Short mmCIF file of C-alpha atoms and ligand atoms in Angstrom, two decimals:
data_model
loop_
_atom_site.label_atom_id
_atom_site.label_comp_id
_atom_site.label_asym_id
_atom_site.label_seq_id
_atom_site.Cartn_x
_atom_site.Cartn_y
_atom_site.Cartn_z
CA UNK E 1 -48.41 -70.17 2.54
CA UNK E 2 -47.97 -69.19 -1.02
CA UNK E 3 -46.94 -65.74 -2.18
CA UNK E 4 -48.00 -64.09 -4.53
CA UNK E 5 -44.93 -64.47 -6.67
CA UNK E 6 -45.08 -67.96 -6.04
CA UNK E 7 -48.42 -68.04 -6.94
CA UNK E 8 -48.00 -65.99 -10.76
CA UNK E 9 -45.17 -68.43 -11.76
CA UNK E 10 -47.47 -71.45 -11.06
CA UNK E 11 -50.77 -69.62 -12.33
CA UNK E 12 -48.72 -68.95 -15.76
CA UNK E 13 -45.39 -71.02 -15.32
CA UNK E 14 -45.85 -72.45 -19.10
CA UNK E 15 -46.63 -69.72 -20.96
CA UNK E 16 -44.97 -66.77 -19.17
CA UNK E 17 -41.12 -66.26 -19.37
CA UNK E 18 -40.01 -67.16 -16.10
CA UNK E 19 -37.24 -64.59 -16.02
CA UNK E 20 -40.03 -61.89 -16.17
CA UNK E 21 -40.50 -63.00 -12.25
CA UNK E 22 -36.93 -63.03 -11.33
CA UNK E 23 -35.45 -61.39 -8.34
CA UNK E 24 -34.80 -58.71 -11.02
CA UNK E 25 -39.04 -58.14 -11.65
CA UNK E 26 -39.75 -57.73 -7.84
CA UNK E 27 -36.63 -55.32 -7.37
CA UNK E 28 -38.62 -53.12 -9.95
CA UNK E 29 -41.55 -53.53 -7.78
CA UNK E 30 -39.67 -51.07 -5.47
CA UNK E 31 -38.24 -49.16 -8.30
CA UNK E 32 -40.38 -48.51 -11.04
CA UNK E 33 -37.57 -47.18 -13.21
CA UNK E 34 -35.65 -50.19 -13.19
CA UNK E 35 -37.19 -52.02 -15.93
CA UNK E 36 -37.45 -56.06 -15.54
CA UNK E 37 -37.05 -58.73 -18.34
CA UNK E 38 -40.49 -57.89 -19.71
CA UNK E 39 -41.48 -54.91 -21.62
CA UNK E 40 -43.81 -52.98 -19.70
CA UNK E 41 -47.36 -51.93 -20.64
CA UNK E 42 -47.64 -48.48 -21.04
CA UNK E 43 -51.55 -47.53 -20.16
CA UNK E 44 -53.69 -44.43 -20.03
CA UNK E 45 -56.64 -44.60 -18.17
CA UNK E 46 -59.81 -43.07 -19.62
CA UNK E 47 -62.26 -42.06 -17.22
CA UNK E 48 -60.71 -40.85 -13.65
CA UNK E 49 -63.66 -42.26 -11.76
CA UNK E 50 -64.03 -44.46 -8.65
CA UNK E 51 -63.03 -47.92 -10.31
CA UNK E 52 -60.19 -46.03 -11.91
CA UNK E 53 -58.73 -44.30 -9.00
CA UNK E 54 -58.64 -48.33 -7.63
CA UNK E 55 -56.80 -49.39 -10.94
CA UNK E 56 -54.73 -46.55 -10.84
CA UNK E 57 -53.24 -46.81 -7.07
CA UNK E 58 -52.92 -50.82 -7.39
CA UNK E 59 -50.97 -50.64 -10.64
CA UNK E 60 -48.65 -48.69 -8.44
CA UNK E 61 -47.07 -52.31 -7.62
CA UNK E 62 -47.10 -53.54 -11.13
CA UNK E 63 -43.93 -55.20 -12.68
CA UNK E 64 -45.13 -55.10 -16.48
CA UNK E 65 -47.88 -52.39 -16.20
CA UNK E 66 -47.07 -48.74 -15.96
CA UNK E 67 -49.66 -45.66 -15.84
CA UNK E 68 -48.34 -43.20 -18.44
CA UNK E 69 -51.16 -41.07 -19.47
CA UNK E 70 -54.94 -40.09 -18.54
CA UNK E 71 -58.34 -39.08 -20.50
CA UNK E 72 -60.78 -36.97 -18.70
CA UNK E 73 -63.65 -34.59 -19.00
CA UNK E 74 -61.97 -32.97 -15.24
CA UNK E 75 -59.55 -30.83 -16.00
CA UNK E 76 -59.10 -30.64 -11.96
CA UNK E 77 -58.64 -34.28 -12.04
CA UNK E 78 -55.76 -34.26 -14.77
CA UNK E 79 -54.13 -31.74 -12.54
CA UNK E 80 -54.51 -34.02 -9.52
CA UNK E 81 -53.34 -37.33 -11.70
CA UNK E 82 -50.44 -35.60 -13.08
CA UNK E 83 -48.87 -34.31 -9.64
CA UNK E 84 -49.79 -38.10 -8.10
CA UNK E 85 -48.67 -40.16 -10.66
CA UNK E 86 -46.23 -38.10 -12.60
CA UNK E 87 -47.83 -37.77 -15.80
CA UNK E 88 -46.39 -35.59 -18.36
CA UNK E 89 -48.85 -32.80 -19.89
CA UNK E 90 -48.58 -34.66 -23.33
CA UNK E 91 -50.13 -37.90 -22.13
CA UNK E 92 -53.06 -36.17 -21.13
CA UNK E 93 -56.11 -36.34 -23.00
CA UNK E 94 -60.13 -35.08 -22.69
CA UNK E 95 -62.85 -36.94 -24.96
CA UNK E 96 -62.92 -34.75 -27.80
CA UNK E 97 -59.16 -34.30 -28.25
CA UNK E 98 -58.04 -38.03 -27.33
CA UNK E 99 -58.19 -39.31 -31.14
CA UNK E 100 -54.62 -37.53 -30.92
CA UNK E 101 -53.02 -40.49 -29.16
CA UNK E 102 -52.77 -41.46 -32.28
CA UNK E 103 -49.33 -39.39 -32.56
CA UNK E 104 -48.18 -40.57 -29.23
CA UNK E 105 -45.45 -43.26 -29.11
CA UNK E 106 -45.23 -43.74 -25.06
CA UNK E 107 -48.40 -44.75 -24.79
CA UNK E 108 -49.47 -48.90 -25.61
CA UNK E 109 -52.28 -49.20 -24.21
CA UNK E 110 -56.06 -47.55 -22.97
CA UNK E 111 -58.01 -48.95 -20.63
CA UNK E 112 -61.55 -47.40 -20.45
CA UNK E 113 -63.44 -46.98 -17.41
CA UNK E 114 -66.15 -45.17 -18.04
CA UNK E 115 -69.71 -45.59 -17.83
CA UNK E 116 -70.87 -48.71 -19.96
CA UNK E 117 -73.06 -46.61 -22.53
CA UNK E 118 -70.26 -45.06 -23.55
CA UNK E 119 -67.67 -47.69 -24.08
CA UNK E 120 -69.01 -48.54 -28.19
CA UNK E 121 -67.43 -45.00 -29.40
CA UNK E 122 -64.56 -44.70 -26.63
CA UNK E 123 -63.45 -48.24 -28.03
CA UNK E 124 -63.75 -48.06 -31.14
CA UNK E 125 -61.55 -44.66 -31.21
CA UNK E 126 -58.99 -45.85 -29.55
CA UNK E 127 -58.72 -48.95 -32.00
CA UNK E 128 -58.74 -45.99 -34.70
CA UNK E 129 -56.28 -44.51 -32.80
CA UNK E 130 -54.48 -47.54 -33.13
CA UNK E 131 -53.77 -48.73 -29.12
CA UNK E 132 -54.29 -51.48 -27.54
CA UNK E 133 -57.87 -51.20 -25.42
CA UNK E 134 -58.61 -52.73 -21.71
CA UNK E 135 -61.93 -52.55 -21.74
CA UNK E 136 -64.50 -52.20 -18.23
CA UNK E 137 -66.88 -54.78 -17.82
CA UNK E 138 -69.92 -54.75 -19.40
CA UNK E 139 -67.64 -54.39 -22.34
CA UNK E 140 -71.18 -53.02 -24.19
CA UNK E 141 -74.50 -52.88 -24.02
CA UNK E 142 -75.70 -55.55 -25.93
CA UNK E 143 -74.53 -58.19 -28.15
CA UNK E 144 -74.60 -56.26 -31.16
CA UNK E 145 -72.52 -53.45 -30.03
CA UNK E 146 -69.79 -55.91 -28.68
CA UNK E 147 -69.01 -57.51 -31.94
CA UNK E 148 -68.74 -53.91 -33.50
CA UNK E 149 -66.19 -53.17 -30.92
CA UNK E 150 -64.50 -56.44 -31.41
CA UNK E 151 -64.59 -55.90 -34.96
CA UNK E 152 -63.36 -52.12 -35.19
CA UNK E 153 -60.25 -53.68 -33.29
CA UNK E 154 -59.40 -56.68 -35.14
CA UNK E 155 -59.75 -54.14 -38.75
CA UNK E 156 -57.42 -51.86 -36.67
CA UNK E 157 -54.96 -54.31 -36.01
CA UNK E 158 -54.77 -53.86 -32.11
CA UNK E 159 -56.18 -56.27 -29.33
CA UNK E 160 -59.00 -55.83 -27.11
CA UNK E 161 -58.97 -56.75 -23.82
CA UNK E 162 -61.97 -56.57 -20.61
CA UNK E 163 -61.14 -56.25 -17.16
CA UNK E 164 -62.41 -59.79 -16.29
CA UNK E 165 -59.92 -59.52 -12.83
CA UNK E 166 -61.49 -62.84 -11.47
CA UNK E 167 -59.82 -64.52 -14.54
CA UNK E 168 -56.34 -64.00 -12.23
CA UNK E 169 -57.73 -64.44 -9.20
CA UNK E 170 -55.68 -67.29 -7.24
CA UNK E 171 -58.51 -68.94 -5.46
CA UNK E 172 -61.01 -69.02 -8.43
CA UNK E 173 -57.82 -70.47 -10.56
CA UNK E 174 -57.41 -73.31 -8.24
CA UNK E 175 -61.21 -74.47 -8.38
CA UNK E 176 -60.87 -74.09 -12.24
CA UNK E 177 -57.54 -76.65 -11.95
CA UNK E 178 -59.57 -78.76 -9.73
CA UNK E 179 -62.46 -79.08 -11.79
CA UNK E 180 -60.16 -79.64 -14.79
CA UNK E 181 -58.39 -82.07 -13.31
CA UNK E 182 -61.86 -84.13 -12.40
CA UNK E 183 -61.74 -83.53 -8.98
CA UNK E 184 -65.45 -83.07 -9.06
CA UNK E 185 -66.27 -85.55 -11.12
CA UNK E 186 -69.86 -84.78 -13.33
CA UNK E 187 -69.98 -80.81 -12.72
CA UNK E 188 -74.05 -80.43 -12.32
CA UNK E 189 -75.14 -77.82 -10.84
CA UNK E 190 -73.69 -73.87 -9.95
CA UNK E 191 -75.18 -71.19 -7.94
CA UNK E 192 -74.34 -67.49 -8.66
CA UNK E 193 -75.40 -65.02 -5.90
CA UNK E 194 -74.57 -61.25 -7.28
CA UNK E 195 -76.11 -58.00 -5.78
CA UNK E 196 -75.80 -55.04 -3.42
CA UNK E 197 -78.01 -52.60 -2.31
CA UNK E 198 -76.99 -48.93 -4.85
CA UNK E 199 -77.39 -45.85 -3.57
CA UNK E 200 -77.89 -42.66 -4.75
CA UNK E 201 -80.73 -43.16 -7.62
CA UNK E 202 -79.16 -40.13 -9.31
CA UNK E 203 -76.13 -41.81 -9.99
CA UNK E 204 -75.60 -42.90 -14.18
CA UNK E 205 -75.73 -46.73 -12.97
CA UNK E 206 -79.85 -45.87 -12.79
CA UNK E 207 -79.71 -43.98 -15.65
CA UNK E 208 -80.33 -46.78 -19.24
CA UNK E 209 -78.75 -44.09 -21.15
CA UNK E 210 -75.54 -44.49 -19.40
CA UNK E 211 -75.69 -48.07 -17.92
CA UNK E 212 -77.44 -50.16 -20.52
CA UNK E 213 -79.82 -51.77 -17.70
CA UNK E 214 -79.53 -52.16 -14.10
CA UNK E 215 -78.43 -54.92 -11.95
CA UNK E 216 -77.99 -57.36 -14.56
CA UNK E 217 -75.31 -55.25 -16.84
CA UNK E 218 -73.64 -54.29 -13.14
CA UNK E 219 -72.91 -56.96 -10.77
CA UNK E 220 -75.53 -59.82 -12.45
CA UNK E 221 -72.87 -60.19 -15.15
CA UNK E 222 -70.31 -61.68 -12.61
CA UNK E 223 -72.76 -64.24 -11.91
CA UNK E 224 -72.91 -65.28 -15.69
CA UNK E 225 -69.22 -65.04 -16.14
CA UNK E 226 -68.42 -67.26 -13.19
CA UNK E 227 -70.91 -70.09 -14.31
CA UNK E 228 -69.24 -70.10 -17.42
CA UNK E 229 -65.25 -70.46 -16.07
CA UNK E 230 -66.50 -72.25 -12.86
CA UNK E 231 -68.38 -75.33 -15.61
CA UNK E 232 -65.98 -74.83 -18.14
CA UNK E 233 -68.48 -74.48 -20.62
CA UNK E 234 -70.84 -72.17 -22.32
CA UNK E 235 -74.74 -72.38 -21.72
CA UNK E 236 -77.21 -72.90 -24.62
CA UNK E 237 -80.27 -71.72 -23.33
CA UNK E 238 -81.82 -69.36 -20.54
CA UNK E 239 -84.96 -68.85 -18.45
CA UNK E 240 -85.45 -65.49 -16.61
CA UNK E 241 -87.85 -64.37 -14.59
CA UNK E 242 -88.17 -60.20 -13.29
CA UNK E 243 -90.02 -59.57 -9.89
CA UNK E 244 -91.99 -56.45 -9.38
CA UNK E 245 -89.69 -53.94 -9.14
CA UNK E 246 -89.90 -52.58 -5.14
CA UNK E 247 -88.89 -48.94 -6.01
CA UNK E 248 -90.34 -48.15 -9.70
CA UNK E 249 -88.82 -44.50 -9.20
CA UNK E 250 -85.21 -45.76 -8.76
CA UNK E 251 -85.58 -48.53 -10.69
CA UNK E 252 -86.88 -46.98 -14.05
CA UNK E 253 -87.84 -48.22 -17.32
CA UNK E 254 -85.36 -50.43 -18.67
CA UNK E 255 -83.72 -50.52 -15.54
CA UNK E 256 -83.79 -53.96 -14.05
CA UNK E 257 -83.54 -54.20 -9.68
CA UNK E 258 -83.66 -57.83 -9.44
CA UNK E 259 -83.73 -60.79 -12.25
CA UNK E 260 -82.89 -64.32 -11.14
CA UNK E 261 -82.00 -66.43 -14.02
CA UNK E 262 -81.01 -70.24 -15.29
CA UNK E 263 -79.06 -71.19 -17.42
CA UNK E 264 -78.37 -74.76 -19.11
CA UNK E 265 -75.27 -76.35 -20.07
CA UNK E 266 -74.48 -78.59 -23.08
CA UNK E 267 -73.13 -81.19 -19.98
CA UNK E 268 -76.29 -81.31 -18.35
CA UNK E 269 -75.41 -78.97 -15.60
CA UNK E 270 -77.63 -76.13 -14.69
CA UNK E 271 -76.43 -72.42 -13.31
CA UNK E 272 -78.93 -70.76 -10.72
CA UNK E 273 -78.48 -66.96 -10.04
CA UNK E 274 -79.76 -63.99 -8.72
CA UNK E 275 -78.54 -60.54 -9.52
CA UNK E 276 -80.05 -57.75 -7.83
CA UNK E 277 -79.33 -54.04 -6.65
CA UNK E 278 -81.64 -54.51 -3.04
CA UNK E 279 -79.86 -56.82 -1.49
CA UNK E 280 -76.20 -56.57 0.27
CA UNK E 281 -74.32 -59.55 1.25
CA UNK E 282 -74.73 -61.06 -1.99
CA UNK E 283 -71.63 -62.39 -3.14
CA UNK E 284 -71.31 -66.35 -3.48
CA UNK E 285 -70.29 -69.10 -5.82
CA UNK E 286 -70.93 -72.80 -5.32
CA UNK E 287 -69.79 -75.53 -7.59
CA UNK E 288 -71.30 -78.97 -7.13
CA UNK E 289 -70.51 -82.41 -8.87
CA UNK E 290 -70.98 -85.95 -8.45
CA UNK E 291 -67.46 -86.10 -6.41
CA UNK E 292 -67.35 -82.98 -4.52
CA UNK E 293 -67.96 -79.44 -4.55
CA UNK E 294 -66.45 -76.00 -4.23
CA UNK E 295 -67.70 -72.81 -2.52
CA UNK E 296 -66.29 -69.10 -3.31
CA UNK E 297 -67.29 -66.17 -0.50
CA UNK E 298 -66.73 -64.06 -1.37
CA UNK E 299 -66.57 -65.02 -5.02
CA UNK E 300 -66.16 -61.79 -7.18
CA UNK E 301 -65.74 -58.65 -4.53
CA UNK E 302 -62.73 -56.73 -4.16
CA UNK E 303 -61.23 -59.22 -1.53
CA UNK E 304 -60.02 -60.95 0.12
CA UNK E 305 -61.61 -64.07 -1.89
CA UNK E 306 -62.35 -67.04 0.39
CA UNK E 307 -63.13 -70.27 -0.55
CA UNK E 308 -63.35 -74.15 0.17
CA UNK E 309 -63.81 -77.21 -1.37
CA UNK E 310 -64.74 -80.96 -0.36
CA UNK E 311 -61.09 -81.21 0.25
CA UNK E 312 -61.19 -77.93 2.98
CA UNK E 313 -60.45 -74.57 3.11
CA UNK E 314 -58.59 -73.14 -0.37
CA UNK E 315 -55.66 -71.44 1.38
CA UNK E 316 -54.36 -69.63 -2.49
CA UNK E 317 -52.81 -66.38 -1.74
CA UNK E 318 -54.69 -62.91 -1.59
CA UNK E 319 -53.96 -60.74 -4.24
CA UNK E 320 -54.52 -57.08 -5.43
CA UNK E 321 -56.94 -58.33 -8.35
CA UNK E 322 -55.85 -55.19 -10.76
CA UNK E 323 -52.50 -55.39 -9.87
CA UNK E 324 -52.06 -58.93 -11.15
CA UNK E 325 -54.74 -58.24 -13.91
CA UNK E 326 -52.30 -55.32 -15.30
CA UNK E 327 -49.97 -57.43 -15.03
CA UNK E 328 -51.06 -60.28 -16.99
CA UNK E 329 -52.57 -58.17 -19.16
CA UNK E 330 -49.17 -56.59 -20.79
CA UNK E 331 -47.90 -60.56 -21.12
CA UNK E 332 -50.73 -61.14 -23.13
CA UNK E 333 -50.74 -57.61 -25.14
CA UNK E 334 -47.05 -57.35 -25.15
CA UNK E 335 -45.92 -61.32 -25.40
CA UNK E 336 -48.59 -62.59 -26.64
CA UNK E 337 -49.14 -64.95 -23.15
CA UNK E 338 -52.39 -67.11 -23.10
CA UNK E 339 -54.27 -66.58 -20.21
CA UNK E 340 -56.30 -69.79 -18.65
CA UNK E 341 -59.29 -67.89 -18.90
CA UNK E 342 -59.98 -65.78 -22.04
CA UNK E 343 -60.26 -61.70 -21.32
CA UNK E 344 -60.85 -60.87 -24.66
CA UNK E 345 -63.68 -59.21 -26.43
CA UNK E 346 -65.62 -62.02 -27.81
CA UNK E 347 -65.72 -63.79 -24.14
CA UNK E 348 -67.13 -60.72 -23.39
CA UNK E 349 -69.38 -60.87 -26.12
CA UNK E 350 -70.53 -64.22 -25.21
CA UNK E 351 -71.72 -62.66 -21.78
CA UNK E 352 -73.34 -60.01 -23.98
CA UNK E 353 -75.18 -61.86 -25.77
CA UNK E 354 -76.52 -64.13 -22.43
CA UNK E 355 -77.52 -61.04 -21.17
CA UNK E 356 -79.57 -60.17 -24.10
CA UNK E 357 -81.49 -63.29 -23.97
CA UNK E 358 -81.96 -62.71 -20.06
CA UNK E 359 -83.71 -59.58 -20.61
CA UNK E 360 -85.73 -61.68 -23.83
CA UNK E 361 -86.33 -64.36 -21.38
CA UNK E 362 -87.96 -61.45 -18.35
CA UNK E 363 -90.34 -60.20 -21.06
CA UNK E 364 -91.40 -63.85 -22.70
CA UNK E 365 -91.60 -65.80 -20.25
CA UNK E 366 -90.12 -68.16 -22.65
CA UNK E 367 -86.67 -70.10 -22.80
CA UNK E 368 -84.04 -68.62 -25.08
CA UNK E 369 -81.92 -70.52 -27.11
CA UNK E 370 -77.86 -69.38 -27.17
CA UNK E 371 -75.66 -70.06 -29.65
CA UNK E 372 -72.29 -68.55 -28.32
P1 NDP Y 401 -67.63 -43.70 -11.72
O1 NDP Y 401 -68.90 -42.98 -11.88
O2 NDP Y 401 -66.99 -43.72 -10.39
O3 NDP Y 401 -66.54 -43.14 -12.74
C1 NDP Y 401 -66.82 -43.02 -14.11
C2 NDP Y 401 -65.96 -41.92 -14.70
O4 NDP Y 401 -66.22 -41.88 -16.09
C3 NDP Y 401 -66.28 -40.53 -14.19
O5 NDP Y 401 -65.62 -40.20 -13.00
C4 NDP Y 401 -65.82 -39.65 -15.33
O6 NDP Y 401 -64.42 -39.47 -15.23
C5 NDP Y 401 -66.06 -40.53 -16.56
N1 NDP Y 401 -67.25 -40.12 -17.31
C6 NDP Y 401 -67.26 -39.74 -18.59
N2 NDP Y 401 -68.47 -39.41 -19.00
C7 NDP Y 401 -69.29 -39.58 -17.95
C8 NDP Y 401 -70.70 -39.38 -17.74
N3 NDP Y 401 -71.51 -38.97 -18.74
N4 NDP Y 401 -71.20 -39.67 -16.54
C9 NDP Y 401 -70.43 -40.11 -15.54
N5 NDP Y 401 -69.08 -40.32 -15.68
C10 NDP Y 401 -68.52 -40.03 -16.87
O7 NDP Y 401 -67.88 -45.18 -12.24
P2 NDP Y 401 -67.01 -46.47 -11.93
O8 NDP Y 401 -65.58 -46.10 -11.93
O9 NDP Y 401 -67.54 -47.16 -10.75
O10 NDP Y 401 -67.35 -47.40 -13.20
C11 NDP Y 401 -66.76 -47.18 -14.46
C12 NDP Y 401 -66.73 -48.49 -15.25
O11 NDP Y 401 -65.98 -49.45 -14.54
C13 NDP Y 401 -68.10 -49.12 -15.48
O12 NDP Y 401 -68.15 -49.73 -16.75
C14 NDP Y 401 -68.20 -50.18 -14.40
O13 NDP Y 401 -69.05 -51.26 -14.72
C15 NDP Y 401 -66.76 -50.63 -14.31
N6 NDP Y 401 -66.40 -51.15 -12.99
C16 NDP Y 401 -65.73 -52.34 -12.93
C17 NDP Y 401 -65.39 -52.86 -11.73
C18 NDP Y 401 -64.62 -54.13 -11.66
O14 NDP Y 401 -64.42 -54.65 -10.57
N7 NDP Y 401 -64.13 -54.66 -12.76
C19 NDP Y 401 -65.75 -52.21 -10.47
C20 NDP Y 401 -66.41 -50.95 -10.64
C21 NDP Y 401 -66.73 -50.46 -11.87
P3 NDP Y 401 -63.73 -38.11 -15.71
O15 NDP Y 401 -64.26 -37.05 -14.79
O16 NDP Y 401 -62.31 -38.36 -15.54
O17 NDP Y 401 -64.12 -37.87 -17.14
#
């Protein structure tokens, strides 16, 4: 049984400075003023949501990642941060006043996890601003919107970042090995189940303004992601077809419920996938070639992953996805680390502009050409 440490210094044992997982970086683990070998990634989190609170408690364990500051509409919620996670009054931050970090040395980093319509502006003032953004997945709305955001950063001289977690996940690393090693053989076919069945239809995830879409932008985008590191390449076209939506008052205008989609490959191999927001136990992965195949579920949920392969059950270690993403993260924003799977924003982009052509492809009826 692997642990997790064991499992970091294989997943990045030639690019990442071994010393950075010495005894000394999991003492620091239980003291998180004792600094390790690394530099560690000071972050402020902007937007003190649900999928925050998560990244915020699980970089609790971080060796390289540290929570320093906050951004918030709540003032309540700054209060509460503050007193949990000890943050000092002058790392926090609302959105009008948070152009200001500007002047702040102790913070690196922002991660934004807000709702998607809003990342475009939130990302491209912090680039302004001059930090380093982690950015939530959908990274943007739409293609176009992306590239802005990838270009405000690159002008501003700071790197941008998406919280692609699966891109560190142990047993998702070990089919990509696999598969780059040929164990396979001719990769043909993938199968990309994403969906659960949402809630409250007040919420801003049924709302276009706020989401950019529905399933698709959501959970679907998982589904595209994954066939893309699971074939190790990127698709050039798409066909997508939209079923009658089952609940036109939830699922509003612009707001997709369910879109299963296919995608081609420039090997020959073909994705499946379904994304929807009506059906729960939706979460699977399957890899097939001409020498064996490889099964993820679940593939993309919060854990624990579980997998197998032709050659039995993948027994990789479970993690604490955003613990491990933090931490990778500051190598690659701090050292300048390669990860084996790109995070940054035009990979995000690429999934941008897939979905763009999926939502083409529901209205046309037509294939869609990608050039990513
Ligand atoms: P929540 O609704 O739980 O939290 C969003 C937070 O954003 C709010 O609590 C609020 O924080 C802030 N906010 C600012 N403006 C608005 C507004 N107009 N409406 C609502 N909230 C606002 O959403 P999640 O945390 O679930 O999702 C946030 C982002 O994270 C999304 O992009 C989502 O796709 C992504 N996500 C990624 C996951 C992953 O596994 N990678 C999992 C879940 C979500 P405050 O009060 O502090 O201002």
């Amino acid at each position: 049984m692997q642990t997790r440490r064991d499992f970091l210094q294989k997943m990045t044992g030639s690019v990442l400075a071994l010393s950075a997982l010495s005894s000394t970086a999991v003492a620091a683990c239980a003291d998180p003023e004792r600094k390790n070998d690394s530099p560690v990634l000071r972050v402020a989190i902007m937007g003190l949501g649900s999928y925050g609170t998560r990244v915020a408690e699980a970089m609790k364990t971080c060796t390289k990642a540290k929570l320093v500051g906050v951004i918030s509409g709540t003032p309540a919620k700054i209060k509460a941060w503050q007193t949990k996670y000890n943050i000092p009054e002058k790392n926090c931050y609302n959105y009008e006043n948070f152009d200001r970090i500007k002047d702040n040395p102790d913070i690196d980093a922002v991660y934004v996890i807000t709702p998607n319509g809003l990342h475009h502006n939130q990302v491209i003032r912090v680039a302004m601003a001059k930090k380093h953004v982690i950015c939530e997945k959908p990274m943007a709305v739409n293609a176009k919107e992306g590239q802005e955001m990838v270009d405000a950063c690159r002008n501003a001289g700071v790197k941008l970042l998406v919280g692609y977690r699966m891109h560190f996940e142990p047993h998702t690393l070990e089919i990509i090995r696999m598969r780059k090693a040929g164990e396979f053989g001719k990769v043909l076919f993938f199968q990309g189940l994403s969906g659960f069945i949402i809630g409250d239809p007040s919420q801003w995830r049924l709302n276009r303004a706020l989401s950019g879409g529905g399933s698709m932008m959501d959970i679907g985008i998982y589904s595209i992601n994954g066939s893309r590191y699971m074939i190790g390449e990127d698709p050039i076209w798409v066909t997508a077809q939209e079923p009658p939506k089952t609940n036109p008052m939830k699922f509003k205008e612009g707001v997709d419920e369910t879109i299963q989609f296919q995608l081609g490959f420039p090997g020959g191999a073909v994705a499946s996938c379904l994304s929807t927001y009506s059906l729960n136990n939706l979460d699977r992965f399957f890899l097939d070639g001409t020498q064996g195949f490889a099964e993820l579920m679940p593939s993309t949920g919060y854990g624990p992953i579980a997998g197998r392969t032709h050659k039995g059950v993948l027994d990789q270690p479970v993690t604490t996805h955003q613990t491990v993403q933090m931490d990778e993260m500051s190598g690659i924003l701090l050292e300048g680390h390669q990860p084996i799977v790109a995070v940054d924003g035009l990979e995000a982009v690429k999934d941008l502009k897939i979905i763009d052509a999926i939502y083409q492809a529901t209205k046309s009826g037509q294939k869609v050409e990608l050039h990513l």
